[in-house]
Amino acid sequence: MLASEYTEEARIVADDMAGESSGVVKRTGAHGPIAEHSGERNVAKAADRESEDTNETPHLDNAADSDMESDEELELNRMISNIGFGRYQRRVLALCGLGWTADNAWMQCTACILPRVQRHYGVSNSKIGLMSSSMFLGLMCGALVWGPVSDRFGRLIPYKWTLVVSATFGLLASASPSFPFLCVCLFGLGSGVGGNMPVDGAIFLEFIPREKRHLLTMLSVFFSVGSVVTSAVALALLPPFSCPDAGTCDVSTQNNGWRYLLVTMSLLTIVMVVLRNGWFRLYETPKFLLQNKRRADVVMVLKKVATFNGKKQARDAQQSPIMDGAESDEAHAWLEWPETDADCASQRTDAGRVPHGWMRSAMRRVHEAANIKSHVKLLRPLFAPGLRRTTILVWAIWGIVAMGFTMFNVFLPKLLETHAPPSPGHSTQIAVYRDSLIYAISGVPGSLLGAWLVDTRLGRIYSMVLATSISGVALIGFAFAAKAHISALTVVASSVFGLTSTLMFAVIYAYTPEVFRPAVRGTACGMASAVGRVVGIVAPLVTGLLLEISTSVPLYVSVALLWMAAGCMFMLPIETRDIAA
């Protein structure tokens, strides 16, 4: 919901509380109590604070419509909660997690092959950043395109096609005859994989009950696994199939390890495509269907999900007080939506329509997708008085964190090689990719820790602040250890950074879709991701220039940026721990 709608909800709850002696008030729908509003009251207070800071008052263009929409969302949340978290939701978690795995796997792949590509094509430090910038440019375009597409045409289109695009350009990149061609392919690769995080996160969030929303941070486990997989494959392929650390070599025959790594990651992505599109049928999310007034489809999807979850969920639902005495043979009577005159009229209208031909329907969709004005309109609710501050701060956090993190992460193998003592053969490369693997593995517990921490008293906001602040301290330790050539301390500092930075991203990725309502969630998350990608384009170029000065300068700049992001997190007005998504 928009923050202004939260405020209206809080006023309604306050009125209800006036005649009640108890401290908890529940809204009542067609089938019984809908939801407790303690979380909504917290958000309403935050929205009021935000409006006071901007000297504006939250307003509703159509109060009646907003109340009705709020009731619909609460009714849907009740239905999803009664279905629970079962087999269907676990498979959605796994398959959406594959999208997050691919995202970080390809970014880590770019970082791992960067030193090898630099030697292969003889690229200078000041220009090698173009390789990572091309990838991030594609990631930005992917986020900008796939996010709005998911809000207008449904979540399933990006879900099915993002990894197909990624795998195709990954294979093309492995056969690159030149550095510019490689950069173009990395741009295409990024444009595909860039849609995974905003869209897959929204899909998972919209299928799970409110009390299980902390599991959204579990997607970051898959994000970390992507880095681990790439680092492990890089350790196996790059040292034996790359030029030795010292001496001369024929790059055309002795330095093809980076090509083998690209081929391997493309094949793994193809496996993910098969699993996502062939192993399990994903339905359109009920919240997207509701936003498009397709209530009959909402009920149909929820019934299929409940059936897939098995008899236990249906039995639990029958025992629920919401069943209102339904007979045992009516397994899904509790999912029936209250029918209105408007629904009947809509069904009669739909029944009288003549279906479009497939060509006509496809052309209409292309025309709608190319309508820039309609996409721009999706941004207006994000800057409503009650949500403006939140939107700006969230996007700023994504941008600043991306800058600080990318300046370290993308150049980690190169930083490790630069500070490593010279040695014969491939021993330095083996040590570098081993340390990179340790760094990647250290991030996995961060996601698990984040899943627990967000539901403690710290909540989402203070968990972000804590993790981001410690990440900055870890980078200071890495800078001192690298300069003093203390390899053990370097590994410890990088591992601490891997743990806390993954925790930081896990909470950011959970908070962003939670704070925006379903109607604009894909657009809001896509834009936030795009801001991070835009900064990611600039970060490698800036880092390449700073490396010409000193290898320590980029690290200290990263520290300053991370602490700046922590300040922005502290100013966020809405804590999402106790609100329905």
Coordinates of C-alpha atoms in Angstrom, one line a residue:
M1 CA 0.0 0.0 0.0
L2 CA 1.0 3.6 -0.4
A3 CA 1.9 5.3 2.9
S4 CA -1.1 7.7 2.5
E5 CA -3.4 4.6 2.3
Y6 CA -1.7 3.3 5.5
T7 CA -2.6 6.6 7.1
E8 CA -6.3 6.2 6.1
E9 CA -6.3 2.7 7.4
A10 CA -4.9 3.9 10.7
R11 CA -7.7 6.5 11.0
I12 CA -10.4 3.8 10.4
V13 CA -8.8 1.5 13.0
A14 CA -8.6 4.4 15.5
D15 CA -12.4 5.0 15.0
D16 CA -13.0 1.3 15.6
M17 CA -10.9 1.4 18.7
A18 CA -12.9 4.2 20.2
G19 CA -15.7 1.9 21.3
E20 CA -13.6 -1.1 22.2
S21 CA -12.0 -1.8 25.5
S22 CA -9.4 -4.2 24.1
G23 CA -6.1 -3.0 22.6
V24 CA -6.3 -5.0 19.4
V25 CA -8.8 -4.3 16.7
K26 CA -9.5 -6.5 13.7
R27 CA -11.1 -5.6 10.4
T28 CA -14.0 -7.9 9.4
G29 CA -14.6 -9.1 5.9
A30 CA -17.2 -11.3 4.2
H31 CA -15.8 -14.5 5.9
G32 CA -14.7 -13.2 9.2
P33 CA -11.7 -11.3 10.7
I34 CA -9.2 -10.1 8.2
A35 CA -6.1 -8.9 9.9
E36 CA -4.7 -7.2 12.9
H37 CA -3.6 -3.6 12.3
S38 CA -0.7 -3.0 14.7
G39 CA 1.7 -3.0 11.7
E40 CA -0.5 -0.6 9.7
R41 CA -0.7 1.8 12.7
N42 CA 3.1 1.8 12.9
V43 CA 3.4 2.6 9.2
A44 CA 0.7 5.2 9.4
K45 CA 2.6 7.0 12.1
A46 CA 5.8 6.8 10.0
A47 CA 3.8 8.2 7.0
D48 CA 2.5 11.1 9.2
R49 CA 6.1 11.8 10.3
E50 CA 7.2 11.9 6.7
S51 CA 4.4 14.2 5.7
E52 CA 5.2 16.5 8.6
D53 CA 8.9 16.6 7.5
T54 CA 7.8 17.7 4.0
N55 CA 5.1 20.1 5.3
E56 CA 2.5 18.2 3.2
T57 CA -0.5 16.2 4.1
P58 CA -1.1 12.8 2.7
H59 CA -4.1 12.8 0.5
L60 CA -6.3 10.3 -1.3
D61 CA -7.6 11.0 -4.7
N62 CA -10.5 8.7 -4.3
A63 CA -11.0 7.8 -0.7
A64 CA -13.8 5.3 -1.3
D65 CA -11.8 3.5 -4.0
S66 CA -8.8 3.4 -1.7
D67 CA -10.7 1.9 1.1
M68 CA -12.2 -0.7 -1.1
E69 CA -8.8 -1.6 -2.5
S70 CA -7.4 -1.8 1.0
D71 CA -10.1 -4.2 2.0
E72 CA -9.4 -6.3 -1.1
E73 CA -5.8 -6.6 -0.3
L74 CA -6.5 -7.5 3.3
E75 CA -8.9 -10.2 2.1
L76 CA -6.3 -11.6 -0.2
N77 CA -3.6 -11.5 2.6
R78 CA -6.1 -13.5 4.7
M79 CA -6.5 -16.1 2.0
I80 CA -2.8 -16.4 1.4
S81 CA -2.2 -16.8 5.2
N82 CA -4.8 -19.6 5.4
I83 CA -3.1 -21.5 2.5
G84 CA 0.2 -21.2 4.5
F85 CA 3.7 -22.0 3.4
G86 CA 3.7 -25.4 1.7
R87 CA 5.2 -27.3 -1.3
Y88 CA 4.2 -24.7 -3.8
Q89 CA 5.9 -21.9 -1.9
R90 CA 9.1 -23.9 -1.4
R91 CA 9.3 -24.6 -5.1
V92 CA 8.7 -20.9 -5.9
L93 CA 11.5 -20.1 -3.4
A94 CA 13.9 -22.5 -5.1
L95 CA 13.1 -21.4 -8.7
C96 CA 13.1 -17.7 -8.0
G97 CA 16.3 -18.3 -6.1
L98 CA 17.9 -19.6 -9.3
G99 CA 17.3 -16.2 -10.9
W100 CA 19.2 -14.6 -8.0
T101 CA 21.9 -17.3 -8.3
A102 CA 22.4 -16.4 -12.0
D103 CA 22.6 -12.7 -11.2
N104 CA 25.5 -12.9 -8.8
A105 CA 27.1 -15.8 -10.6
W106 CA 27.5 -13.7 -13.8
M107 CA 28.7 -10.7 -11.8
Q108 CA 31.3 -12.8 -10.1
C109 CA 32.2 -14.4 -13.4
T110 CA 33.0 -10.9 -14.8
A111 CA 35.2 -10.2 -11.8
C112 CA 37.1 -13.5 -12.0
I113 CA 37.9 -13.3 -15.7
L114 CA 38.8 -9.6 -15.6
P115 CA 42.6 -10.1 -15.0
R116 CA 42.7 -12.9 -17.6
V117 CA 40.9 -10.8 -20.2
Q118 CA 43.2 -7.8 -19.4
R119 CA 46.2 -9.9 -20.3
H120 CA 44.5 -11.5 -23.3
Y121 CA 43.8 -8.2 -25.1
G122 CA 46.5 -6.1 -23.4
V123 CA 44.0 -3.6 -21.9
S124 CA 45.3 -0.9 -19.5
N125 CA 44.1 -0.4 -15.9
S126 CA 42.2 2.8 -16.9
K127 CA 40.2 1.0 -19.6
I128 CA 39.7 -2.5 -18.2
G129 CA 36.8 -1.1 -16.2
L130 CA 34.8 -0.8 -19.4
M131 CA 34.3 -4.6 -19.2
S132 CA 32.4 -4.4 -15.9
S133 CA 30.7 -1.2 -16.9
S134 CA 29.3 -2.9 -19.9
M135 CA 27.9 -5.6 -17.7
F136 CA 26.3 -3.1 -15.3
L137 CA 24.9 -1.0 -18.2
G138 CA 23.1 -4.2 -19.3
L139 CA 22.0 -4.9 -15.8
M140 CA 20.6 -1.3 -15.6
C141 CA 18.7 -1.6 -18.8
G142 CA 17.4 -5.0 -17.8
A143 CA 16.0 -3.7 -14.5
L144 CA 14.5 -0.7 -16.2
V145 CA 12.7 -2.8 -18.8
W146 CA 11.7 -6.0 -17.0
G147 CA 10.4 -4.3 -13.9
P148 CA 7.7 -2.2 -15.7
V149 CA 7.0 -5.1 -18.0
S150 CA 6.2 -7.2 -15.0
D151 CA 3.8 -4.6 -13.6
R152 CA 2.0 -4.1 -17.0
F153 CA 1.9 -7.6 -18.5
G154 CA 2.5 -9.9 -15.5
R155 CA 5.4 -11.5 -13.6
L156 CA 5.6 -14.6 -15.8
I157 CA 7.0 -12.9 -19.0
P158 CA 10.3 -11.7 -17.3
Y159 CA 10.4 -14.9 -15.3
K160 CA 10.5 -17.1 -18.4
W161 CA 12.8 -15.0 -20.6
T162 CA 15.5 -13.3 -18.6
L163 CA 17.7 -16.3 -18.3
V164 CA 17.2 -17.3 -21.9
V165 CA 18.7 -13.9 -22.9
S166 CA 21.5 -14.3 -20.4
A167 CA 22.6 -17.8 -21.6
T168 CA 22.5 -16.7 -25.3
F169 CA 24.8 -13.7 -24.8
G170 CA 27.0 -15.7 -22.4
L171 CA 27.8 -18.2 -25.2
L172 CA 28.4 -15.4 -27.7
A173 CA 30.8 -13.7 -25.2
S174 CA 32.9 -16.9 -24.9
A175 CA 33.7 -16.6 -28.6
S176 CA 34.6 -12.9 -28.5
P177 CA 37.2 -12.1 -31.1
S178 CA 38.0 -8.7 -29.6
F179 CA 37.6 -6.7 -26.4
P180 CA 34.9 -4.4 -27.8
F181 CA 32.9 -7.4 -28.9
L182 CA 33.2 -8.9 -25.5
C183 CA 31.9 -5.7 -23.9
V184 CA 28.9 -5.7 -26.2
C185 CA 28.1 -9.3 -25.3
L186 CA 28.4 -8.6 -21.6
F187 CA 25.9 -5.7 -22.1
G188 CA 23.4 -8.2 -23.7
L189 CA 24.0 -10.7 -20.9
G190 CA 23.4 -8.1 -18.3
S191 CA 20.2 -6.9 -20.0
G192 CA 18.8 -10.4 -19.4
V193 CA 20.0 -11.2 -15.9
G194 CA 19.2 -7.7 -14.7
G195 CA 15.5 -8.4 -14.5
N196 CA 15.8 -11.4 -12.2
M197 CA 16.2 -9.7 -8.8
P198 CA 13.3 -7.2 -9.0
V199 CA 10.9 -9.6 -10.6
D200 CA 11.8 -12.9 -8.8
G201 CA 11.7 -11.1 -5.5
A202 CA 8.2 -9.7 -6.2
I203 CA 7.0 -13.2 -7.3
F204 CA 8.1 -14.9 -4.1
L205 CA 6.8 -12.1 -1.9
E206 CA 3.4 -12.2 -3.5
F207 CA 2.9 -16.0 -2.9
I208 CA 3.8 -16.2 0.8
P209 CA 1.8 -15.3 3.9
R210 CA 2.7 -12.3 5.9
E211 CA 4.1 -14.3 8.8
K212 CA 6.7 -15.9 6.5
R213 CA 7.9 -12.7 4.8
H214 CA 11.2 -12.9 6.6
L215 CA 12.0 -15.8 4.3
L216 CA 12.4 -13.2 1.5
T217 CA 15.9 -12.7 2.9
M218 CA 16.5 -16.4 2.1
L219 CA 16.7 -15.4 -1.6
S220 CA 20.1 -13.8 -0.7
V221 CA 21.3 -17.3 0.2
F222 CA 20.9 -18.2 -3.5
F223 CA 22.6 -14.9 -4.4
S224 CA 25.7 -15.9 -2.3
V225 CA 25.6 -19.5 -3.8
G226 CA 25.9 -17.9 -7.2
S227 CA 29.2 -16.3 -6.2
V228 CA 30.4 -19.6 -4.6
V229 CA 29.6 -21.7 -7.7
T230 CA 31.4 -19.2 -10.0
S231 CA 34.4 -18.9 -7.7
A232 CA 34.7 -22.7 -7.5
V233 CA 34.5 -23.2 -11.2
A234 CA 37.0 -20.3 -11.7
L235 CA 39.5 -22.0 -9.3
A236 CA 39.2 -25.2 -11.4
L237 CA 39.4 -23.7 -14.9
L238 CA 41.3 -20.4 -14.8
P239 CA 44.8 -21.3 -13.3
P240 CA 45.5 -24.4 -15.5
F241 CA 44.2 -22.8 -18.7
S242 CA 45.6 -19.3 -18.3
C243 CA 49.0 -17.7 -18.9
P244 CA 51.5 -18.2 -16.0
D245 CA 52.0 -15.4 -13.5
A246 CA 55.4 -14.5 -15.0
G247 CA 57.0 -14.8 -18.4
T248 CA 55.5 -14.8 -21.9
C249 CA 52.8 -17.0 -23.4
D250 CA 50.7 -17.4 -26.5
V251 CA 47.3 -16.0 -25.4
S252 CA 45.5 -17.6 -28.3
T253 CA 46.3 -21.1 -27.1
Q254 CA 47.4 -20.8 -23.5
N255 CA 44.9 -18.2 -22.1
N256 CA 41.5 -19.6 -22.9
G257 CA 40.4 -20.4 -19.4
W258 CA 38.2 -17.3 -19.3
R259 CA 36.4 -18.6 -22.4
Y260 CA 35.8 -22.0 -20.8
L261 CA 34.4 -20.3 -17.7
L262 CA 31.9 -18.3 -19.8
V263 CA 30.8 -21.5 -21.6
T264 CA 30.4 -23.4 -18.3
M265 CA 28.3 -20.6 -16.8
S266 CA 26.2 -20.4 -19.9
L267 CA 25.5 -24.1 -19.7
L268 CA 24.5 -23.8 -16.1
T269 CA 22.2 -21.0 -16.9
I270 CA 20.5 -23.2 -19.6
V271 CA 19.9 -25.8 -16.9
M272 CA 18.2 -23.1 -14.8
V273 CA 16.0 -22.2 -17.8
V274 CA 14.9 -25.8 -18.2
L275 CA 14.1 -26.1 -14.4
R276 CA 12.2 -22.8 -14.3
N277 CA 10.2 -23.4 -17.5
G278 CA 9.9 -27.1 -17.7
W279 CA 10.1 -28.7 -14.3
F280 CA 7.4 -26.7 -12.5
R281 CA 4.5 -24.6 -13.7
L282 CA 4.4 -21.2 -12.0
Y283 CA 1.1 -19.3 -11.9
E284 CA 0.6 -15.6 -12.2
T285 CA 0.8 -14.0 -8.8
P286 CA -2.5 -13.3 -7.1
K287 CA -1.6 -9.8 -6.2
F288 CA -0.9 -8.9 -9.8
L289 CA -4.2 -10.4 -10.8
L290 CA -6.0 -8.5 -8.1
Q291 CA -4.4 -5.2 -9.2
N292 CA -5.8 -5.9 -12.6
K293 CA -9.3 -6.6 -11.2
R294 CA -9.2 -10.3 -12.2
R295 CA -10.7 -11.6 -9.0
A296 CA -12.0 -14.8 -10.6
D297 CA -8.4 -15.6 -11.6
V298 CA -7.2 -14.8 -8.1
V299 CA -9.5 -17.4 -6.6
M300 CA -8.6 -20.0 -9.3
V301 CA -4.8 -19.6 -8.7
L302 CA -5.2 -19.8 -4.9
K303 CA -7.3 -22.9 -5.2
K304 CA -4.6 -24.5 -7.4
V305 CA -1.9 -23.5 -5.0
A306 CA -3.9 -24.9 -2.0
T307 CA -4.5 -28.2 -4.0
F308 CA -0.8 -28.5 -4.9
N309 CA 0.2 -28.0 -1.2
G310 CA -1.8 -31.1 -0.4
K311 CA -4.6 -32.2 1.9
K312 CA -3.1 -30.9 5.0
Q313 CA -3.5 -27.3 3.9
A314 CA -7.1 -28.0 2.9
R315 CA -7.8 -29.7 6.2
D316 CA -6.3 -26.8 8.2
A317 CA -8.4 -24.4 6.2
Q318 CA -11.6 -26.3 6.9
Q319 CA -10.9 -26.1 10.6
S320 CA -10.4 -22.4 10.4
P321 CA -13.1 -20.1 11.9
I322 CA -13.2 -18.4 8.5
M323 CA -14.9 -21.5 7.1
D324 CA -18.1 -20.4 8.8
G325 CA -19.4 -24.0 9.0
A326 CA -18.6 -25.1 5.5
E327 CA -19.2 -28.7 4.7
S328 CA -16.2 -31.0 4.5
D329 CA -16.7 -31.7 0.8
E330 CA -16.3 -28.1 0.0
A331 CA -12.5 -28.1 0.3
H332 CA -12.0 -24.6 -1.0
A333 CA -15.2 -22.8 0.0
W334 CA -13.1 -20.5 2.2
L335 CA -11.5 -19.1 -0.9
E336 CA -14.6 -17.9 -2.5
W337 CA -14.5 -14.1 -3.1
P338 CA -17.5 -12.0 -2.2
E339 CA -19.2 -11.3 -5.5
T340 CA -20.3 -7.7 -6.4
D341 CA -22.5 -6.3 -9.1
A342 CA -19.4 -4.9 -10.7
D343 CA -17.9 -8.4 -11.0
C344 CA -21.0 -9.7 -12.6
A345 CA -21.1 -6.9 -15.1
S346 CA -17.4 -7.5 -15.9
Q347 CA -18.0 -11.2 -16.4
R348 CA -20.9 -10.4 -18.8
T349 CA -18.7 -8.0 -20.7
D350 CA -15.8 -10.5 -21.0
A351 CA -18.2 -13.2 -22.1
G352 CA -19.4 -11.1 -25.0
R353 CA -15.9 -10.2 -26.3
V354 CA -14.6 -11.8 -29.5
P355 CA -11.1 -13.1 -28.8
H356 CA -8.3 -11.5 -30.7
G357 CA -6.1 -13.5 -33.1
W358 CA -2.7 -14.3 -31.8
M359 CA -1.0 -11.8 -34.2
R360 CA -3.4 -9.0 -33.2
S361 CA -2.8 -9.7 -29.6
A362 CA 0.9 -9.8 -30.0
M363 CA 0.9 -6.5 -31.9
R364 CA -1.2 -4.9 -29.2
R365 CA 1.2 -5.9 -26.5
V366 CA 4.2 -4.6 -28.5
H367 CA 2.4 -1.3 -28.9
E368 CA 1.6 -1.1 -25.2
A369 CA 5.2 -2.0 -24.3
A370 CA 6.5 0.8 -26.5
N371 CA 4.2 3.4 -24.9
I372 CA 6.7 5.4 -22.8
K373 CA 4.0 7.7 -21.3
S374 CA 2.2 4.7 -19.7
H375 CA 5.5 3.5 -18.2
V376 CA 6.2 7.0 -16.8
K377 CA 2.7 7.1 -15.2
L378 CA 3.7 4.1 -13.1
L379 CA 6.3 6.4 -11.4
R380 CA 3.8 9.0 -10.1
P381 CA 2.5 7.0 -7.1
L382 CA 6.1 6.6 -5.9
F383 CA 6.3 10.3 -5.4
A384 CA 3.0 10.8 -3.7
P385 CA 3.5 13.0 -0.5
G386 CA 3.3 10.1 1.9
L387 CA 5.9 8.0 0.0
R388 CA 8.2 10.5 -1.6
R389 CA 10.9 10.5 1.1
T390 CA 10.9 6.7 1.3
T391 CA 11.3 6.4 -2.5
I392 CA 14.2 8.8 -2.6
L393 CA 16.0 7.3 0.3
V394 CA 15.6 3.7 -0.9
W395 CA 16.9 4.6 -4.4
A396 CA 19.8 6.5 -2.8
I397 CA 20.7 3.5 -0.6
W398 CA 20.7 1.2 -3.7
G399 CA 23.0 3.6 -5.6
I400 CA 25.4 4.4 -2.8
V401 CA 25.7 0.8 -1.6
A402 CA 26.3 -0.4 -5.2
M403 CA 29.1 2.2 -5.6
G404 CA 30.9 1.2 -2.4
F405 CA 30.4 -2.5 -2.9
T406 CA 31.3 -2.7 -6.6
M407 CA 34.5 -0.7 -6.1
F408 CA 35.8 -3.6 -3.9
N409 CA 34.0 -6.7 -5.2
V410 CA 34.6 -6.3 -9.0
F411 CA 38.3 -5.7 -8.5
L412 CA 38.9 -8.2 -5.6
P413 CA 40.9 -10.7 -7.7
K414 CA 43.0 -7.9 -9.2
L415 CA 43.6 -6.4 -5.8
L416 CA 44.7 -9.7 -4.4
E417 CA 47.0 -10.3 -7.4
T418 CA 48.5 -6.8 -7.0
H419 CA 49.4 -7.3 -3.4
A420 CA 50.6 -10.9 -3.8
P421 CA 54.4 -11.6 -4.0
P422 CA 55.6 -12.8 -7.4
S423 CA 55.9 -16.5 -7.8
P424 CA 56.6 -19.0 -10.6
G425 CA 53.9 -20.9 -12.5
H426 CA 50.3 -20.4 -11.5
S427 CA 50.7 -20.5 -7.7
T428 CA 49.6 -16.8 -7.3
Q429 CA 46.5 -17.4 -9.4
I430 CA 45.6 -20.4 -7.4
A431 CA 46.0 -18.5 -4.1
V432 CA 43.9 -15.5 -5.5
Y433 CA 41.0 -17.7 -6.7
R434 CA 41.2 -19.7 -3.5
D435 CA 40.8 -16.6 -1.4
S436 CA 38.0 -15.4 -3.7
L437 CA 36.2 -18.7 -3.0
I438 CA 36.6 -18.3 0.7
Y439 CA 35.3 -14.7 0.4
A440 CA 32.2 -16.0 -1.5
I441 CA 31.6 -18.8 1.0
S442 CA 31.7 -16.4 3.9
G443 CA 28.6 -14.6 2.4
V444 CA 26.3 -17.6 2.8
P445 CA 25.8 -17.4 6.6
G446 CA 25.1 -13.6 6.2
S447 CA 21.9 -14.4 4.4
L448 CA 20.8 -16.9 7.0
L449 CA 21.7 -14.4 9.8
G450 CA 19.7 -11.8 8.0
A451 CA 16.6 -14.0 7.9
W452 CA 16.7 -14.2 11.6
L453 CA 17.9 -10.7 12.4
V454 CA 15.1 -8.9 10.5
D455 CA 12.4 -10.3 12.9
T456 CA 14.3 -9.3 16.1
R457 CA 13.9 -5.9 17.8
L458 CA 16.4 -4.4 15.4
G459 CA 13.9 -4.9 12.5
R460 CA 14.8 -4.2 8.9
I461 CA 16.2 -0.7 9.3
Y462 CA 18.6 -1.1 12.2
S463 CA 19.7 -4.5 10.8
M464 CA 20.7 -2.7 7.6
V465 CA 22.5 0.1 9.5
L466 CA 24.5 -2.4 11.7
A467 CA 25.6 -4.6 8.8
T468 CA 26.6 -1.7 6.6
S469 CA 28.6 0.0 9.3
I470 CA 30.5 -3.2 10.1
S471 CA 31.2 -3.7 6.4
G472 CA 33.0 -0.3 6.3
V473 CA 35.2 -1.4 9.3
A474 CA 36.0 -4.7 7.6
L475 CA 37.3 -2.8 4.5
I476 CA 39.6 -0.7 6.6
G477 CA 41.1 -3.9 8.0
F478 CA 41.5 -5.3 4.5
A479 CA 43.3 -2.1 3.3
F480 CA 45.8 -2.3 6.2
A481 CA 46.3 -6.0 5.9
A482 CA 46.8 -5.9 2.1
K483 CA 49.3 -3.0 2.4
A484 CA 51.3 -4.9 5.0
H485 CA 51.1 -8.2 3.0
I486 CA 49.6 -10.1 5.8
S487 CA 47.7 -12.7 3.8
A488 CA 45.9 -14.4 6.8
L489 CA 44.5 -11.0 8.0
T490 CA 43.5 -10.2 4.4
V491 CA 41.4 -13.3 4.2
V492 CA 39.8 -12.7 7.6
A493 CA 39.0 -9.1 6.7
S494 CA 37.5 -10.0 3.3
S495 CA 35.5 -12.8 4.9
V496 CA 34.0 -10.5 7.5
F497 CA 33.2 -8.1 4.7
G498 CA 31.6 -11.0 2.7
L499 CA 29.5 -11.9 5.7
T500 CA 28.3 -8.4 6.6
S501 CA 27.8 -7.2 3.1
T502 CA 25.6 -10.2 2.2
L503 CA 23.6 -9.5 5.4
M504 CA 23.3 -5.9 4.3
F505 CA 22.1 -6.8 0.8
A506 CA 19.7 -9.5 2.2
V507 CA 17.9 -6.9 4.3
I508 CA 17.9 -4.3 1.5
Y509 CA 16.4 -6.8 -1.0
A510 CA 13.7 -7.8 1.5
Y511 CA 12.9 -4.2 2.6
T512 CA 12.5 -2.8 -0.9
P513 CA 9.6 -4.9 -2.2
E514 CA 7.9 -4.8 1.3
V515 CA 7.7 -1.0 1.5
F516 CA 6.0 -0.6 -1.9
R517 CA 2.4 -1.8 -2.7
P518 CA 1.8 -4.5 -5.3
A519 CA 0.5 -2.1 -8.0
V520 CA 3.9 -0.4 -8.3
R521 CA 6.2 -3.0 -6.7
G522 CA 7.8 -4.3 -9.9
T523 CA 8.4 -0.7 -11.1
A524 CA 9.7 0.5 -7.7
C525 CA 12.1 -2.5 -7.4
G526 CA 13.1 -2.3 -11.0
M527 CA 14.0 1.4 -10.7
A528 CA 15.9 0.8 -7.4
S529 CA 17.8 -2.0 -9.1
A530 CA 18.4 0.3 -12.1
V531 CA 19.9 3.0 -9.9
G532 CA 22.3 0.5 -8.5
R533 CA 23.2 -0.7 -12.0
V534 CA 23.8 2.9 -13.2
V535 CA 26.2 3.5 -10.4
G536 CA 27.7 0.1 -11.2
I537 CA 28.5 1.4 -14.6
V538 CA 30.5 4.3 -13.2
A539 CA 32.1 2.4 -10.3
P540 CA 34.6 0.2 -12.3
L541 CA 35.7 3.2 -14.4
V542 CA 36.3 5.3 -11.3
T543 CA 38.1 2.4 -9.6
G544 CA 40.3 1.9 -12.6
L545 CA 41.4 5.5 -12.5
L546 CA 41.9 5.4 -8.7
L547 CA 44.1 2.3 -9.0
E548 CA 46.5 4.3 -11.1
I549 CA 47.0 6.4 -7.9
S550 CA 47.0 3.7 -5.3
T551 CA 45.4 0.4 -4.6
S552 CA 44.3 1.7 -1.2
V553 CA 42.4 4.7 -2.4
P554 CA 39.3 2.8 -3.8
L555 CA 39.0 0.9 -0.5
Y556 CA 38.8 4.1 1.6
V557 CA 36.3 5.6 -0.9
S558 CA 34.2 2.5 -0.5
V559 CA 34.3 2.9 3.3
A560 CA 33.0 6.5 3.1
L561 CA 30.2 5.5 0.7
L562 CA 29.1 2.6 2.9
W563 CA 28.9 4.7 6.0
M564 CA 27.0 7.4 4.0
A565 CA 24.5 4.6 3.0
A566 CA 24.1 3.7 6.7
G567 CA 23.1 7.3 7.4
C568 CA 20.4 7.1 4.7
M569 CA 19.1 3.8 6.1
F570 CA 18.8 5.4 9.6
M571 CA 16.6 8.1 8.1
L572 CA 14.1 5.7 6.5
P573 CA 10.6 6.5 8.0
I574 CA 8.8 3.2 7.5
E575 CA 9.7 0.0 9.3
T576 CA 8.2 -3.0 7.4
R577 CA 8.6 -5.7 10.0
D578 CA 5.0 -5.8 11.1
I579 CA 3.1 -4.8 8.0
A580 CA 1.4 -7.0 5.3
A581 CA 2.9 -7.0 1.9

